[in-house]
PDB file of C-alpha atoms and ligand atoms in Angstrom:
ATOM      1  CA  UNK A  25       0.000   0.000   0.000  1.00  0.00           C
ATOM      2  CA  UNK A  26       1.055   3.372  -0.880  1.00  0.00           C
ATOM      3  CA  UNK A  27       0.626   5.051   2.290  1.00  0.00           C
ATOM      4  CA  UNK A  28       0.195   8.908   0.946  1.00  0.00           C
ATOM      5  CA  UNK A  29      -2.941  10.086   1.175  1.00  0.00           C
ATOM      6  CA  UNK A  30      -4.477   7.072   3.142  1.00  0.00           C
ATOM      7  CA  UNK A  31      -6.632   7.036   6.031  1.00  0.00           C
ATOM      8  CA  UNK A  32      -5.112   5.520   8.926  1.00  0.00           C
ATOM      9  CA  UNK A  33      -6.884   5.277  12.542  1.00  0.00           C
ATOM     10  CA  UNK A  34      -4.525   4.510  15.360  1.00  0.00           C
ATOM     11  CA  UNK A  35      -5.303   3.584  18.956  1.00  0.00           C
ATOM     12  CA  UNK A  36      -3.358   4.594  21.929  1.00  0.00           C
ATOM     13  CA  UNK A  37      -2.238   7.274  19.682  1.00  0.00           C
ATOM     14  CA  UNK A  38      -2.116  10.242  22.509  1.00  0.00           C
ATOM     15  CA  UNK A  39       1.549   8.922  23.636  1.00  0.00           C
ATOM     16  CA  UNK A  40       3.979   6.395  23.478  1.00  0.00           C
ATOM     17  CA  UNK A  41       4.398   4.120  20.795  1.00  0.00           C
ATOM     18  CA  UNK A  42       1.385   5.130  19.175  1.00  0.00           C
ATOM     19  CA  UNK A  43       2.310   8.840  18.751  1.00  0.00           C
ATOM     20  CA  UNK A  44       5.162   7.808  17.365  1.00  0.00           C
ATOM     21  CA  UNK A  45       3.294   5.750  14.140  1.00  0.00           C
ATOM     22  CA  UNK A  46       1.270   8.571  13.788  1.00  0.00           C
ATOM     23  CA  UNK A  47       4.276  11.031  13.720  1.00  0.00           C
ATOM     24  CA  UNK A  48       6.199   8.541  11.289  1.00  0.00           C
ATOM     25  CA  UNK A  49       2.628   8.153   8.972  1.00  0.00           C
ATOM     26  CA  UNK A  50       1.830  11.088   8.863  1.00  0.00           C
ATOM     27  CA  UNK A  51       5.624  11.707   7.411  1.00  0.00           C
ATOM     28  CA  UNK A  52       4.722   9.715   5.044  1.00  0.00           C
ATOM     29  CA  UNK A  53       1.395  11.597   3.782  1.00  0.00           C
ATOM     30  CA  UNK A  54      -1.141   9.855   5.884  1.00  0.00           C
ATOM     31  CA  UNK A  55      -4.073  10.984   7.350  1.00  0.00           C
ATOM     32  CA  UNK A  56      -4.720  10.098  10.469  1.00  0.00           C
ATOM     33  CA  UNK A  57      -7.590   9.720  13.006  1.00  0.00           C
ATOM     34  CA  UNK A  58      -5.950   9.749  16.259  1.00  0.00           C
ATOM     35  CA  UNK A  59      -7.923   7.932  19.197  1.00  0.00           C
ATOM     36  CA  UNK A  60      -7.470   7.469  22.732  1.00  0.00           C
ATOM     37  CA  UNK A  61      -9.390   7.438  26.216  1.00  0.00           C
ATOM     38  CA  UNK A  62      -8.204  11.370  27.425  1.00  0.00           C
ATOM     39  CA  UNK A  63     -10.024  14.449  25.167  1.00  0.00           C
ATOM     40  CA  UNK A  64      -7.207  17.051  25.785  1.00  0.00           C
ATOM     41  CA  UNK A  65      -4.189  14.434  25.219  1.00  0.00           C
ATOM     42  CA  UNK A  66      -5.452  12.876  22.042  1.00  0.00           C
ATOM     43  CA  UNK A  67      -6.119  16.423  20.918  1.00  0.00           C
ATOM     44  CA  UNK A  68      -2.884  18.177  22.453  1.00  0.00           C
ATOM     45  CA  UNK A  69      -1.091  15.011  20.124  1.00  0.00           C
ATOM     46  CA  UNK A  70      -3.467  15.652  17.182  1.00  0.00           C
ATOM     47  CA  UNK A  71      -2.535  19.584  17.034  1.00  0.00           C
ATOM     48  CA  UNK A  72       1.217  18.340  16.540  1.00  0.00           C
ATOM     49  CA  UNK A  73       0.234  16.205  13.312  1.00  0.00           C
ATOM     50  CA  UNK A  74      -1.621  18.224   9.942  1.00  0.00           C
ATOM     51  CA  UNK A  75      -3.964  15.928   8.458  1.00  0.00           C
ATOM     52  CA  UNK A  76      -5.217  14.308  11.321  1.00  0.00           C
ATOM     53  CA  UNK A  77      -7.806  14.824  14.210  1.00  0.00           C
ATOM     54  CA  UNK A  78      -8.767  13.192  17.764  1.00  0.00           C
ATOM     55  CA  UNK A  79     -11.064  10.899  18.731  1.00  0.00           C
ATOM     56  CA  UNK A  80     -11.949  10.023  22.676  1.00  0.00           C
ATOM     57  CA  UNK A  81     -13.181   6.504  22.617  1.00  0.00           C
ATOM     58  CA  UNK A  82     -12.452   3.091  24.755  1.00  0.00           C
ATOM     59  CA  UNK A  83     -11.204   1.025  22.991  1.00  0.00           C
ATOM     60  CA  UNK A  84     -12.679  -2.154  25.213  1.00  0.00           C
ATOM     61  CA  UNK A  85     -16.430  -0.405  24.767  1.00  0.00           C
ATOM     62  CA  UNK A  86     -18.817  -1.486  22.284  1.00  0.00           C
ATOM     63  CA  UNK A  87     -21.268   1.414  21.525  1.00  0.00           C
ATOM     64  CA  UNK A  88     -18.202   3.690  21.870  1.00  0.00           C
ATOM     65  CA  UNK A  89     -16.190   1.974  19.173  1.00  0.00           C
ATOM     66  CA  UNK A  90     -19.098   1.555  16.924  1.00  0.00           C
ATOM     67  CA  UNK A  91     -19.669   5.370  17.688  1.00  0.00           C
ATOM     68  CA  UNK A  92     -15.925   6.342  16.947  1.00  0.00           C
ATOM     69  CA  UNK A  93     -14.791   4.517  13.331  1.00  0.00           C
ATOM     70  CA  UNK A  94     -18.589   5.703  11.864  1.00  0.00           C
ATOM     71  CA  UNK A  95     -18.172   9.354  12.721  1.00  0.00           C
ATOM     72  CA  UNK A  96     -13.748   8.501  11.061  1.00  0.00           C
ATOM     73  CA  UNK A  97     -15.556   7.101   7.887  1.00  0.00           C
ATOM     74  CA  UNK A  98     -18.236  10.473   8.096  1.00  0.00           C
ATOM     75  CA  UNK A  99     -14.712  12.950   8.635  1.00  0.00           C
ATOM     76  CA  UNK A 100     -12.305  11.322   6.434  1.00  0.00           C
ATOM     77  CA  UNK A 101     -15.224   9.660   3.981  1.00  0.00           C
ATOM     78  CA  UNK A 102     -12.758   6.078   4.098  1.00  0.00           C
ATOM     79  CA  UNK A 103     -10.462   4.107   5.935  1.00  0.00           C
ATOM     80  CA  UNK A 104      -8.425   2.669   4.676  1.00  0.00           C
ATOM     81  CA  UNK A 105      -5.945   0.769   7.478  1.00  0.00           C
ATOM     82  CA  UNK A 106      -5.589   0.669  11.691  1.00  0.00           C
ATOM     83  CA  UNK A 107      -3.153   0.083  13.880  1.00  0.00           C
ATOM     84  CA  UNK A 108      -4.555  -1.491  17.119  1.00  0.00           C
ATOM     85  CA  UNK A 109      -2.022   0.001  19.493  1.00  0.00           C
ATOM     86  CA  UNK A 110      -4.102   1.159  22.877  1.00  0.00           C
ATOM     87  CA  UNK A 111      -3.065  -1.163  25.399  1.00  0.00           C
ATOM     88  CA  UNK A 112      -2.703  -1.602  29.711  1.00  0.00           C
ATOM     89  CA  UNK A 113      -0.597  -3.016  32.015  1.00  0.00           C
ATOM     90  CA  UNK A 114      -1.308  -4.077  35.098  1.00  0.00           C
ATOM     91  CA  UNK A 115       1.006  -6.859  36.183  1.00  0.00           C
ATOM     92  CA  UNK A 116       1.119  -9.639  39.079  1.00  0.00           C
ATOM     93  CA  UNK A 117       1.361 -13.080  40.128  1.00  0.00           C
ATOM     94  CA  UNK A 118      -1.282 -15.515  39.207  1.00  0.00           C
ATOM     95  CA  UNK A 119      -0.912 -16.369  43.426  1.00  0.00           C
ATOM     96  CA  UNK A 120       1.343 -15.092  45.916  1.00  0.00           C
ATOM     97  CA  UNK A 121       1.895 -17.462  48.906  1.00  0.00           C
ATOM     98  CA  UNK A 122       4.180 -16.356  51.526  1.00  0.00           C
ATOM     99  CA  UNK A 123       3.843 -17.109  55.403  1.00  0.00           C
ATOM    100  CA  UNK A 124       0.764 -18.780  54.747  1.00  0.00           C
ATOM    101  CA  UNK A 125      -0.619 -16.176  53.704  1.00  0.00           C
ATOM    102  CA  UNK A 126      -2.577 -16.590  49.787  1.00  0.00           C
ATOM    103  CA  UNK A 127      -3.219 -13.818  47.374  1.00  0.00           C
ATOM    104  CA  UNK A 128      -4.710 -14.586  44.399  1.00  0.00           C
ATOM    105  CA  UNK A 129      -4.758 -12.253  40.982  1.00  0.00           C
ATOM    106  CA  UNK A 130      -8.492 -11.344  40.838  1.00  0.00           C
ATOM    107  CA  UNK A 131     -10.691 -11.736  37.751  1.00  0.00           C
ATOM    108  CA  UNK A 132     -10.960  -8.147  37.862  1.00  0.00           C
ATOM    109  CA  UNK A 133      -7.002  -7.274  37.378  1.00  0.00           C
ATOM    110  CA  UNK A 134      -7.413 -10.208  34.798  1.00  0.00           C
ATOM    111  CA  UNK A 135     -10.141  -9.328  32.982  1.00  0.00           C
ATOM    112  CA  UNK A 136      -9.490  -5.422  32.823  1.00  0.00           C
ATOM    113  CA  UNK A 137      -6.252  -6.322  30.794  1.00  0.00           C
ATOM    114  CA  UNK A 138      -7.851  -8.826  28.538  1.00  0.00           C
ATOM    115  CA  UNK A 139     -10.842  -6.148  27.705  1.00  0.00           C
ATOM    116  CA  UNK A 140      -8.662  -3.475  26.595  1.00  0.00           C
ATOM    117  CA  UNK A 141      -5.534  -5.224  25.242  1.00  0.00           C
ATOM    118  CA  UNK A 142      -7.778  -8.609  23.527  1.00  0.00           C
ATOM    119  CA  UNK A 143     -11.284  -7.389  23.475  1.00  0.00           C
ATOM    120  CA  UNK A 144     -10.126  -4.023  22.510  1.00  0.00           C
ATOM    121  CA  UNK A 145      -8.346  -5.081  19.327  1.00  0.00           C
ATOM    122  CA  UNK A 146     -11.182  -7.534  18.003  1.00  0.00           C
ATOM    123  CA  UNK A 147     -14.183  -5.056  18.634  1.00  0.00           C
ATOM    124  CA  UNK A 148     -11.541  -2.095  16.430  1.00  0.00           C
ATOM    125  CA  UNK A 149     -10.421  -4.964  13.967  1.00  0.00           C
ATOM    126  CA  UNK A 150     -14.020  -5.674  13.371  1.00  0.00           C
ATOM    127  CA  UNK A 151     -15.195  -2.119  12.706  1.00  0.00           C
ATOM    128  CA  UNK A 152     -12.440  -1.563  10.486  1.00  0.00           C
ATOM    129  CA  UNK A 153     -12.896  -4.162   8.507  1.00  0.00           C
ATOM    130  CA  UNK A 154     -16.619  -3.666   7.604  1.00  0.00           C
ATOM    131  CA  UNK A 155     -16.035  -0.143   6.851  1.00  0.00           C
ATOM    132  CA  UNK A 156     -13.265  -1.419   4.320  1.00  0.00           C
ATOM    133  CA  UNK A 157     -15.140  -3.942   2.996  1.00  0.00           C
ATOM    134  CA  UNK A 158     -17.737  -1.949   2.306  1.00  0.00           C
ATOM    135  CA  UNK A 159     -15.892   0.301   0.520  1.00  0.00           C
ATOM    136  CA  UNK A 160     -14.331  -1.875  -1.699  1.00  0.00           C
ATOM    137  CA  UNK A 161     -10.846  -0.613  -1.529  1.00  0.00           C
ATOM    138  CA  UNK A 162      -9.339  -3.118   1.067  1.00  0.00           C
ATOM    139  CA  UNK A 163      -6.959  -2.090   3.461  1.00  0.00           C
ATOM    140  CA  UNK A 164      -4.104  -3.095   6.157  1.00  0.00           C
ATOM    141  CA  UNK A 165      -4.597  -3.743   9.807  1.00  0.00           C
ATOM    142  CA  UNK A 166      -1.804  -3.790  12.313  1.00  0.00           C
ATOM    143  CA  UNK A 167      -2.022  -5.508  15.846  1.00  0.00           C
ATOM    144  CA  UNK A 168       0.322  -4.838  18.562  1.00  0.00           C
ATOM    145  CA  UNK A 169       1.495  -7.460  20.673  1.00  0.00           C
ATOM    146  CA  UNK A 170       4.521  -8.049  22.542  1.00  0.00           C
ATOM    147  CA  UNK A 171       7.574  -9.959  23.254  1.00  0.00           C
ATOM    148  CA  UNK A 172       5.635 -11.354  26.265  1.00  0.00           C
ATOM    149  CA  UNK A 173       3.193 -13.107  24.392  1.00  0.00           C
ATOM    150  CA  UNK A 174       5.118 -16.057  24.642  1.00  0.00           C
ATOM    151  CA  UNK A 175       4.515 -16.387  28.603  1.00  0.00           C
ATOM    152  CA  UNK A 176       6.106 -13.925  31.299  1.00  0.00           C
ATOM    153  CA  UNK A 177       6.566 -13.789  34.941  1.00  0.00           C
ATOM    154  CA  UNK A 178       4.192 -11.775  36.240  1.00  0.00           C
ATOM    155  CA  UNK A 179       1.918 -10.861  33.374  1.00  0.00           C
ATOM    156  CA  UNK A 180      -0.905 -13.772  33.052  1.00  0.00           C
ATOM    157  CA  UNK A 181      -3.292 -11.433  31.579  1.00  0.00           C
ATOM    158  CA  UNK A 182      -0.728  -9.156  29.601  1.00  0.00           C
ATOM    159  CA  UNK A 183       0.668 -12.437  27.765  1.00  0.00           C
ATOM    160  CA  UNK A 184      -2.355 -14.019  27.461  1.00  0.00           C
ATOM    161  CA  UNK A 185      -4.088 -11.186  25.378  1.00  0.00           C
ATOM    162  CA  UNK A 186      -1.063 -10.414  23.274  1.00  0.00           C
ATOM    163  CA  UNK A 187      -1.239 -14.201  22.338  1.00  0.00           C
ATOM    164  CA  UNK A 188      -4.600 -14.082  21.588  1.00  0.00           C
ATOM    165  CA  UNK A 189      -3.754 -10.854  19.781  1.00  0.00           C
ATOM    166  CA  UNK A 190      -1.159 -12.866  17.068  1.00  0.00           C
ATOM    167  CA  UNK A 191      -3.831 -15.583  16.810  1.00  0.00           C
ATOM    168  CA  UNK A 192      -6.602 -12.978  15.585  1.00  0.00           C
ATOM    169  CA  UNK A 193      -3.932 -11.484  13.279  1.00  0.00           C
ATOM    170  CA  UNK A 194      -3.437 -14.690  11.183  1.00  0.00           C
ATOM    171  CA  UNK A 195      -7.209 -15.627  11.784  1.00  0.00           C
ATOM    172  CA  UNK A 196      -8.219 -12.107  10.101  1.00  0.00           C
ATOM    173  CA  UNK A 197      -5.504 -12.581   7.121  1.00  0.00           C
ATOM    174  CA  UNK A 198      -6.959 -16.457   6.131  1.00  0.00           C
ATOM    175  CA  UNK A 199     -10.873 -14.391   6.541  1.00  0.00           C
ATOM    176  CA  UNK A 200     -10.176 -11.138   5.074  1.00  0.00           C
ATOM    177  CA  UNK A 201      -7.648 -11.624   2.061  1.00  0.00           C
ATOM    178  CA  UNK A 202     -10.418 -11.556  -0.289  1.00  0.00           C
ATOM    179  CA  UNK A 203     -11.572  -8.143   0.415  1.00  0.00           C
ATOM    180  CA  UNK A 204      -8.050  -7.201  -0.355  1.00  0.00           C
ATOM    181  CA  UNK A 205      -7.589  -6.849   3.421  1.00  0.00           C
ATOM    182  CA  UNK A 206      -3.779  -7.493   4.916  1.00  0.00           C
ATOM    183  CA  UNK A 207      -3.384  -7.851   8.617  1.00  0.00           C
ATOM    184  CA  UNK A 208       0.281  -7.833  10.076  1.00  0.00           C
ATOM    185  CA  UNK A 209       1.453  -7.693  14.010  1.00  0.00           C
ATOM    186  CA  UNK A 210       4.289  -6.706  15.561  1.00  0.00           C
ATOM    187  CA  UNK A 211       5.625  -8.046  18.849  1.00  0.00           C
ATOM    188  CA  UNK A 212       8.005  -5.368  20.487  1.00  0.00           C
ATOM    189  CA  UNK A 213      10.709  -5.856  22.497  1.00  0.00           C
ATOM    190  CA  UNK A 214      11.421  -3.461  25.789  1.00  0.00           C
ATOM    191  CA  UNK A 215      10.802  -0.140  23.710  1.00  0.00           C
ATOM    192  CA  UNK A 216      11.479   3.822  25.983  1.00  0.00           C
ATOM    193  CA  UNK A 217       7.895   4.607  26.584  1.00  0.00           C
ATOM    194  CA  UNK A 218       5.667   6.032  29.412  1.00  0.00           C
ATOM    195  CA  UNK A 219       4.724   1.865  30.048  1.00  0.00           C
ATOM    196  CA  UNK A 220       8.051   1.192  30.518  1.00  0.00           C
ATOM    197  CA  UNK A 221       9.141   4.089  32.581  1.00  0.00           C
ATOM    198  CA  UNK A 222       6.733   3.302  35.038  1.00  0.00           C
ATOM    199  CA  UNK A 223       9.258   0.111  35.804  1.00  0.00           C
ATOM    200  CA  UNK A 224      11.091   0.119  38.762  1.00  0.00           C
ATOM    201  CA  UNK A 225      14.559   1.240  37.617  1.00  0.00           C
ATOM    202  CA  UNK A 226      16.537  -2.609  38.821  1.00  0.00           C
ATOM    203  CA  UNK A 227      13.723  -4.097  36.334  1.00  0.00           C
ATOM    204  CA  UNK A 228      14.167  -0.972  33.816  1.00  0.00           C
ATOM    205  CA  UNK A 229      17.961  -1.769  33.659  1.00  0.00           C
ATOM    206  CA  UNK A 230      17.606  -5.529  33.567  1.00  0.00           C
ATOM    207  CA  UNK A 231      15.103  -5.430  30.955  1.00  0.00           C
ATOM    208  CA  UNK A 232      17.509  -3.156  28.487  1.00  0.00           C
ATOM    209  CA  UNK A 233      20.603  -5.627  29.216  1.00  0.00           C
ATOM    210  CA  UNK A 234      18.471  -8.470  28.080  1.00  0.00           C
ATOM    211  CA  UNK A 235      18.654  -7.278  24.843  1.00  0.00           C
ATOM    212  CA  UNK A 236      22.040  -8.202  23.127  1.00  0.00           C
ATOM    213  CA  UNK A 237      21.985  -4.869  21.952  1.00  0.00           C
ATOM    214  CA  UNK A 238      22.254  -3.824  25.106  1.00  0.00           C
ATOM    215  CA  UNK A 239      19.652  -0.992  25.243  1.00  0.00           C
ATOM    216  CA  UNK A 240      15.927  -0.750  25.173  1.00  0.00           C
ATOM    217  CA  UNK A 241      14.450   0.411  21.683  1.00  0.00           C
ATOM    218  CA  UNK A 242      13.145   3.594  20.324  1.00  0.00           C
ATOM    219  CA  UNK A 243       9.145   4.415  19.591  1.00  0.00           C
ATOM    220  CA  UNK A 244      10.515   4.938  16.154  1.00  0.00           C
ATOM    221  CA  UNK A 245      11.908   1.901  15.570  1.00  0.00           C
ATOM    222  CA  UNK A 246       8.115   0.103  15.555  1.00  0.00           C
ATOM    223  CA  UNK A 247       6.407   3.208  13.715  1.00  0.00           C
ATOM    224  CA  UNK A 248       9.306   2.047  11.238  1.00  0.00           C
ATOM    225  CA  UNK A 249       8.208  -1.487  11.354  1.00  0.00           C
ATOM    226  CA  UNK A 250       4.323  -0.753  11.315  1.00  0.00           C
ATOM    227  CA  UNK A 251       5.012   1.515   8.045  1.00  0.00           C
ATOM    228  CA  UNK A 252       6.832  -1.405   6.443  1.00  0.00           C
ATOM    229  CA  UNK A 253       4.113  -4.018   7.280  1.00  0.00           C
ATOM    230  CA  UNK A 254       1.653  -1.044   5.378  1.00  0.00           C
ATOM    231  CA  UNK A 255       4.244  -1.115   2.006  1.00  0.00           C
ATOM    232  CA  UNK A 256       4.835  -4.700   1.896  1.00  0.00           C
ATOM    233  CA  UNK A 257       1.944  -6.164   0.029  1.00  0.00           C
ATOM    234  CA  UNK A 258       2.919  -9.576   0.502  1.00  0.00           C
ATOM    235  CA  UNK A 259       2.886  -9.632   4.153  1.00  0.00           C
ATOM    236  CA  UNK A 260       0.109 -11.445   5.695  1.00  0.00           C
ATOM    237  CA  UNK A 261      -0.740 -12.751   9.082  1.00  0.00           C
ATOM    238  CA  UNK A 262       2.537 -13.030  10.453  1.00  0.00           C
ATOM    239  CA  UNK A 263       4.328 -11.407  13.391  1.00  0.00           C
ATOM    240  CA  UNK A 264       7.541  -9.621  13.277  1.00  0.00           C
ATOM    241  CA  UNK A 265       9.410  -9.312  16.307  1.00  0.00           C
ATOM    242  CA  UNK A 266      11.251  -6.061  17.014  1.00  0.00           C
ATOM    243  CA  UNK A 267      12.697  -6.747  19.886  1.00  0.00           C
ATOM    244  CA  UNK A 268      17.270  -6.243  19.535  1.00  0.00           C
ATOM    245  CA  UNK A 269      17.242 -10.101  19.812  1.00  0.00           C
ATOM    246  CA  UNK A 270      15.902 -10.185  23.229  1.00  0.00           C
ATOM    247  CA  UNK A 271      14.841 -13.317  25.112  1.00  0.00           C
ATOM    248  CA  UNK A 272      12.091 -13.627  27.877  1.00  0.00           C
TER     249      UNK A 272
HETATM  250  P1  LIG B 301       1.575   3.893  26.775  1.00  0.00           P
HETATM  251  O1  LIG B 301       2.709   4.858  26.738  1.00  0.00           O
HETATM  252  O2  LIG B 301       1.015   3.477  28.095  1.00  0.00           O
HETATM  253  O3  LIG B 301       0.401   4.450  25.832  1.00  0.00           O
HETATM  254  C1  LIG B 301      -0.776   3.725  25.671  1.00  0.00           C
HETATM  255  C2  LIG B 301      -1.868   4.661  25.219  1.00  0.00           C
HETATM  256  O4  LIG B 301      -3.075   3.874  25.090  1.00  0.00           O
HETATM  257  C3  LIG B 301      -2.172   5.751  26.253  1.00  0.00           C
HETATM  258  O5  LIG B 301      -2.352   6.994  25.621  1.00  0.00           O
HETATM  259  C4  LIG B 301      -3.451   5.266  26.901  1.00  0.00           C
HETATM  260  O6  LIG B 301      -4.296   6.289  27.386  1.00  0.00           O
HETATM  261  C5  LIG B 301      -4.135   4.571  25.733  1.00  0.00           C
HETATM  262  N1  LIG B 301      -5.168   3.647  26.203  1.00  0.00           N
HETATM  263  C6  LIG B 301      -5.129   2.831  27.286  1.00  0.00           C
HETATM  264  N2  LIG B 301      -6.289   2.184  27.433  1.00  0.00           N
HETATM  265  C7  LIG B 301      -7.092   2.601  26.411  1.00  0.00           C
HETATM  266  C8  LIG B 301      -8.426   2.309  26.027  1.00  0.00           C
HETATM  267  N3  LIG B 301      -9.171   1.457  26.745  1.00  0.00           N
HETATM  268  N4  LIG B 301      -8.942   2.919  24.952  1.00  0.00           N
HETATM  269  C9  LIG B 301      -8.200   3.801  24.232  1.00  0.00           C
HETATM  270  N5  LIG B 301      -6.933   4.141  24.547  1.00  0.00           N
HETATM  271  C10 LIG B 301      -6.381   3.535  25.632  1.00  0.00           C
HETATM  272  O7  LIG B 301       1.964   2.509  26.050  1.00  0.00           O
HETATM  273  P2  LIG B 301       3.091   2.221  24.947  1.00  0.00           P
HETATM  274  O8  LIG B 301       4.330   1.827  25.642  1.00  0.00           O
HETATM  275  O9  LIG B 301       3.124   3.285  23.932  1.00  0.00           O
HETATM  276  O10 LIG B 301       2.505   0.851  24.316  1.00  0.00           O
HETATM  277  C11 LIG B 301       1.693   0.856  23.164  1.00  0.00           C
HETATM  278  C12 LIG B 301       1.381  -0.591  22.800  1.00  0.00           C
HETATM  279  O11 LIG B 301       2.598  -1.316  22.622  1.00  0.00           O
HETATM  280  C13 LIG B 301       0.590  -1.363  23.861  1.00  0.00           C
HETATM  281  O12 LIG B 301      -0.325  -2.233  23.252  1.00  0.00           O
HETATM  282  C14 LIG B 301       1.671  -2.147  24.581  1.00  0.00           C
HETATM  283  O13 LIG B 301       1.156  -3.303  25.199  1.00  0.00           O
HETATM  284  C15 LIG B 301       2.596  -2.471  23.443  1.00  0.00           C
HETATM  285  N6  LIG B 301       3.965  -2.754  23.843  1.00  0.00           N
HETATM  286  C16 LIG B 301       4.737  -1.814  24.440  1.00  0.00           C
HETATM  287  C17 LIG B 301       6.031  -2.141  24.804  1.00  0.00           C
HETATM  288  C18 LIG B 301       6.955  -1.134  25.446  1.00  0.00           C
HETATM  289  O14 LIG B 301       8.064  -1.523  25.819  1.00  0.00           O
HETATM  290  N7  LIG B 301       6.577   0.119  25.615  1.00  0.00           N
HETATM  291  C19 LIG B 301       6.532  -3.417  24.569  1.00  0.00           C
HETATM  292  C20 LIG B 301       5.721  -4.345  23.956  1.00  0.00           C
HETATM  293  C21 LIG B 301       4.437  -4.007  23.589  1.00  0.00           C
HETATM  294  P3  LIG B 301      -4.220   6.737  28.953  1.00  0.00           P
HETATM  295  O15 LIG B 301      -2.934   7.435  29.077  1.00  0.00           O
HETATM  296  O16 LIG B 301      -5.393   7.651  29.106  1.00  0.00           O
HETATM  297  O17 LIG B 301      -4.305   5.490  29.731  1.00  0.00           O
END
């Protein structure tokens, strides 16, 4: 896909990784709908970009994203790719048992991950898609996942949704290729982001010597890789890990 001129919505798009792929799209003569949960962020970022405007939607809400990619499609009149970006932490043990004492993760802390970070990327998957196949002119979704989707300490629910979000990705590509509809994911490694900074700094240092690069990587770095998944029209389904080799 020629990315000039195209209408690209991106989630989590007020900060962080998914500033940066707006930054890097629009670069590249995109248009894009910026959307995220906070009205003056999302619009604070959106000033910063020409071509592009805010949305305030949640991602893990229904009605809201329904709402949100109809009034995009009204705005921009098509759409033609996503990236599903938005996406929570909130880390712990499956159970902690220590002087007899049990603590279990709750269903809540579970479930609150897997709603924005799983449920989050089907519900905006889904509403792109229909808008695209409606019009007839295909298009290019991107999931974000992560290096933890394999399974890591500490993140049941994290891992579990960005699994579930590489499974969706090749899913959509077998479902969708005859609209002319790509999909394409990217797992990142330990990137310099607001997520990450919230780390405590033993974990934030460990985590960037895991790499064999030896250093965490740039927001830039996956906008890069998220614009290449856009121009390569015979990607398809498939995860690429940007990650400096790192292990988990
Ligand atoms: P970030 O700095 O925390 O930014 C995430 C953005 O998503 C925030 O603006 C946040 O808004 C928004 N958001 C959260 N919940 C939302 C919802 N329900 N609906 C709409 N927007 C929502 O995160 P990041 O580091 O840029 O990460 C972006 C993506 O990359 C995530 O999917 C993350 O899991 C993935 N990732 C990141 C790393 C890394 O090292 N940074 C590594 C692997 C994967 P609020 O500020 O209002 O919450």
């Amino acid at each position: 896909m020629d990315i000039n001129n195209k209408v690209i919505v991106i989630t989590g798009a007020a900060r962080g990784l998914g500033l940066a792929m707006a930054e890097y799209l629009a670069d590249k003569g995109a248009k894009i709908a910026l959307v995220d949960m906070d009205f003056e962020s999302v619009n604070h970022a959106s000033s910063m970009i020409t071509d592009s405007k805010g949305y305030v939607c949640n991602v893990a809400n229904e009605s809201e994203v329904e709402q949100v990619f109809e009034q995009i499609k009204n705005d921009f009149s098509r759409i033609d790719g996503l990236v599903n970006n938005a996406g929570i932490l909130k880390d712990g043990l499956l159970i902690k048992y220590k002087d007899g004492e049990m603590n279990k993760m709750s269903l809540d802390q579970f479930q609150s991950v897997i709603d924005v970070n799983l449920s989050g990327v089907f519900l905006c998957g889904r509403e792109a898609a229909s808008h695209m196949v409606r019009s007839g002119q295909g298009g290019v979704i991107v999931n974000i996942s992560s290096i933890s989707r394999a399974g890591n300490f500490g993140q049941t629910n994290y891992s579990a949704a960005k699994a579930g979000v590489v499974a969706m990705t090749t899913a959509w590509a077998q479902e969708l290729a005859k609209f002319d509809i790509r999909t394409g994911a990217i797992a990142p490694g330990f990137i310099e982001t607001e997520m990450t900074a919230q780390m405590p700094q033993k974990a934030y240092d460990m985590a960037a010597q895991m790499s064999p690069l030896k250093r965490m990587g740039t927001p830039q770095e996956i906008a890069q890789a998220v614009s290449f998944i856009f121009e390569n029209d015979f990607i398809s389904g498939r995860v690429i890990e940007v990650d400096g080799g790192t292990r988990i």
